[in-house]
Each structure stands twice: as structure tokens, then as C-alpha cells.
Phi, psi and omega in degrees: 000120179292149177285325179200156179230122178260115179266115184292329184300319182246358177076005184271150175247121182255153177213168185297347181270357174290172174303147186305319182292323178296313182295322179294320178295319179298318178294324177295319178295318178297318180297320178297318178296319179296316180300315180294314181294318181300315182294320181282328172299318178301319182294318180290308195271348176235000175238294192291328175293318188281331186302306180295330177293322178291322177302313178298323178299311182293332178283339189248330188256124180281161180294341179274353181286142184303330183268354186298302185291329178296311182286319180293335174303326182262341184265353185302147177083354187294316185296314182292324180295319181292317177300316178299321179296317181294322184274311188278333179263312191259017173276169180290131176067021172284164177306319178299314181299326186277328189246340177277143185301321180288331188066175180297316181299317180294320179296317180295323177294321177298313180299318181297324181279321188280319191299315185302332183247015182285118184276156177257058184283160176284169178300314180299318178296321180294318179297322178293315180302322184265001178064042188253006183289326191260003178290123182287150173054042180262091190291325177301311178300312185297316181290323177298318180297319178297317180292318177301313181297324180297316179286329175299315179295314182297313182291327174299313179296319183294311180294332178296340177288336189242332177253092187280313180263150181303331183270356185302321185293336180296335183257007175272094187293334181292311180290329177292321176295322177300312180299315182298325180281316185293326183290346174292326186262330180241114193298332181254016172281134181297139179277354174202148176263115181270337179219159175294330179295325177294319175297317179300318180300319178294317181297314179298316180301313181295315182293321178300317180292319185286335185246287188293307183294316181300311186287329179289338178269330198231032179213245187304321183298314179296322178300319185280337183264009178243122180198149176277145356259357192260346183237084186232162182279003179199154170250118192261041180198144179302140178286149179296150181270356177210161178278161175084006178279162178287124185244125172252108187295339178291344175292336189263347184285166177299132181304151183307319184293343180250357189297323180297327177295319180294314180297315180295320181296314182286335174298333179295340182277350177270107191228074177294146181251115183268342179266115183299334180286353175281339188265162178293343181294322187229005193297328183287353174287349187244020179219139182268109178255013177094156183296325182300329188274354185312305182298321183283331174295316179299319177299318180293318180296322176295323177296318177299318178298320181292319177299316179301314181293322180297320179293320176300316180297318181296323187265357183298127179091349178286137179294327179234077184294143178262099186242008189298330186254024171291135177306329180286353178244005181248128177288157183272003181213176181289091189265094180067000000 
């Protein structure tokens, strides 16, 4: 529950002690702002940042390289999804353009401003920047950290099979070429890998963005935070210039002629996965990472099963269980 909400449009600051209708309108406005920002943040930080890095990867890393199939397992579908997003979402008169408050022009302006300076920070760095380490009972943070650590361990073990000596990576011309190319497009991507641990950090970062971060921004969560009449992606009426005025919330909902676009658009965010090999729980059973990796793949899959079970145990009996980051509910690639 926010302590107060400052609405820039009318300059008013709302709090829970205001009249119920004023406070409810302020929360609706905040929710609309969050929906618009969340969708475009997802586009920047899990699509547009990764695409040029993946292009550099495909130009530099051969199919016989140990990390090729591992990384492509998680990067598949990225190019088509981004193209689809730009055309089907951010085109003129698309459902997004019609029902989201920013519309396509506003969203494109946000992307143009945000992308050039968007950092590729780690999860821990991001939590520090936003001051989120000390918030109690923050399940999103806690589950993300567990998943990050799981992939950190797995990739450390995997790279350890191939980079035996600390200097081995210096002579891996494929990954060095990748770094030299990728840092041209992403300002904080290393221009050379000095250690295998540095390569591992990049791999974990990319996979986390493509799977866990992407799906937590652009799937079930978005489906659950959008509902008529108070949780919508836009307010379709000027906000009052003072508190205590008579508010008819039906003035602010999406107009009847556009309502089907809104319902249809948000239905797209509900994406159950019926194929177990699509999820992080079992996905490595469907990719060949070589005979050497067998034991560590099995160890990682057991870890995913344990994380899944731990979340079930934690949420058992809760009226509103937080299950969004269970490995069995997360796709292994940028899924839509």
C-alpha cells in the first residue's frame, strides 16, 4: 500500500485518509502508469538490449562451441518476437495504441529515450539501485535471487568443464570476438573476457532476462493486474483539479467501442504452458549439451525441482499464493 501518490497531471498528492473515491482514483492512475512503464521496460530490458548481443553472438560463436547450444536454447524466438512487438503492438491503430495511455507514439518515444542508456546490470546491482534489499516478505526479489543463484551455479560448473586454467579463456578467440563486437552496441558489455567468471556473469544475466525477467513482466503478472473498472492501462477522462469532487469511475474506463480491444489484448498475457519441455523445470532434457555435461545438468534439474517444491510449500494454504516464479511456470526462452 503506497503512503501517498503524487499525480503529475493535476499536481495533487493523494493519501489513504482522503475520501475513498479520491484515493481509489489515485490508485487507478498509478496502476495505469505502472502498466505502461512495465510493458515498455520489458521491451527494453529483455528484448532490445539482448538482440544486438545475440547478433554478435551468432556472428562470432560457432555451433561447435560449448556455449552455443546452451545460450541459443534460451535465446530462440527473440528476433520474431521483437519484430512482432514493433509491428503488432506499436503500429498505428493497434489494440495497444488504442487502449494504453501512452499509445504507440508515446511508447516509441519512451523506447527512444530509455534504450541508449539502459544498463545491463546484474540482479543484485539492480536491487541495490532501487533500495529493495531490506523490504520484508518481498517474494519477487527472493524467488528471483534463488533462480539467479541456481543458474550461476550451473553455468559455473558448465564452463568449468572447458576452461580448466584461468588463462584458457584468453585464447578462446570466439568468445573474445563476441565481446569485442557486442560492446559496440551495449555500453557496459565487456570488450574482452578476462576470466571465465566474467563470461559466466554475462551468460547468467542474458538467460535471466530472457526467461525469468521477461516472463515475470510480460505474462501472468500483467494478466492479473488488469481488470475493469479500476485496473486499466489508461484513464480516459481528465483528472479532477481538486479533491472532493464527484467522481464517476465509468467516465475513466476504456470506451465501449474499444473495450473488446482491451479485453482481447490482455487475454494474450495469459499463457499457460502445456509442454513440460518448454519450462525451466525440464527444458534441458530436450537439448544436447554434450556427454561431459550430463551430471551437472542432472544436478541443475534437481535444483529446479527443489525450488519448485519450496515455493509450493511456502504458499500452501495462502488465499493468494505467489507462484509466478516457479520453474514449472517459466518458459526457457523469450516466449512471446
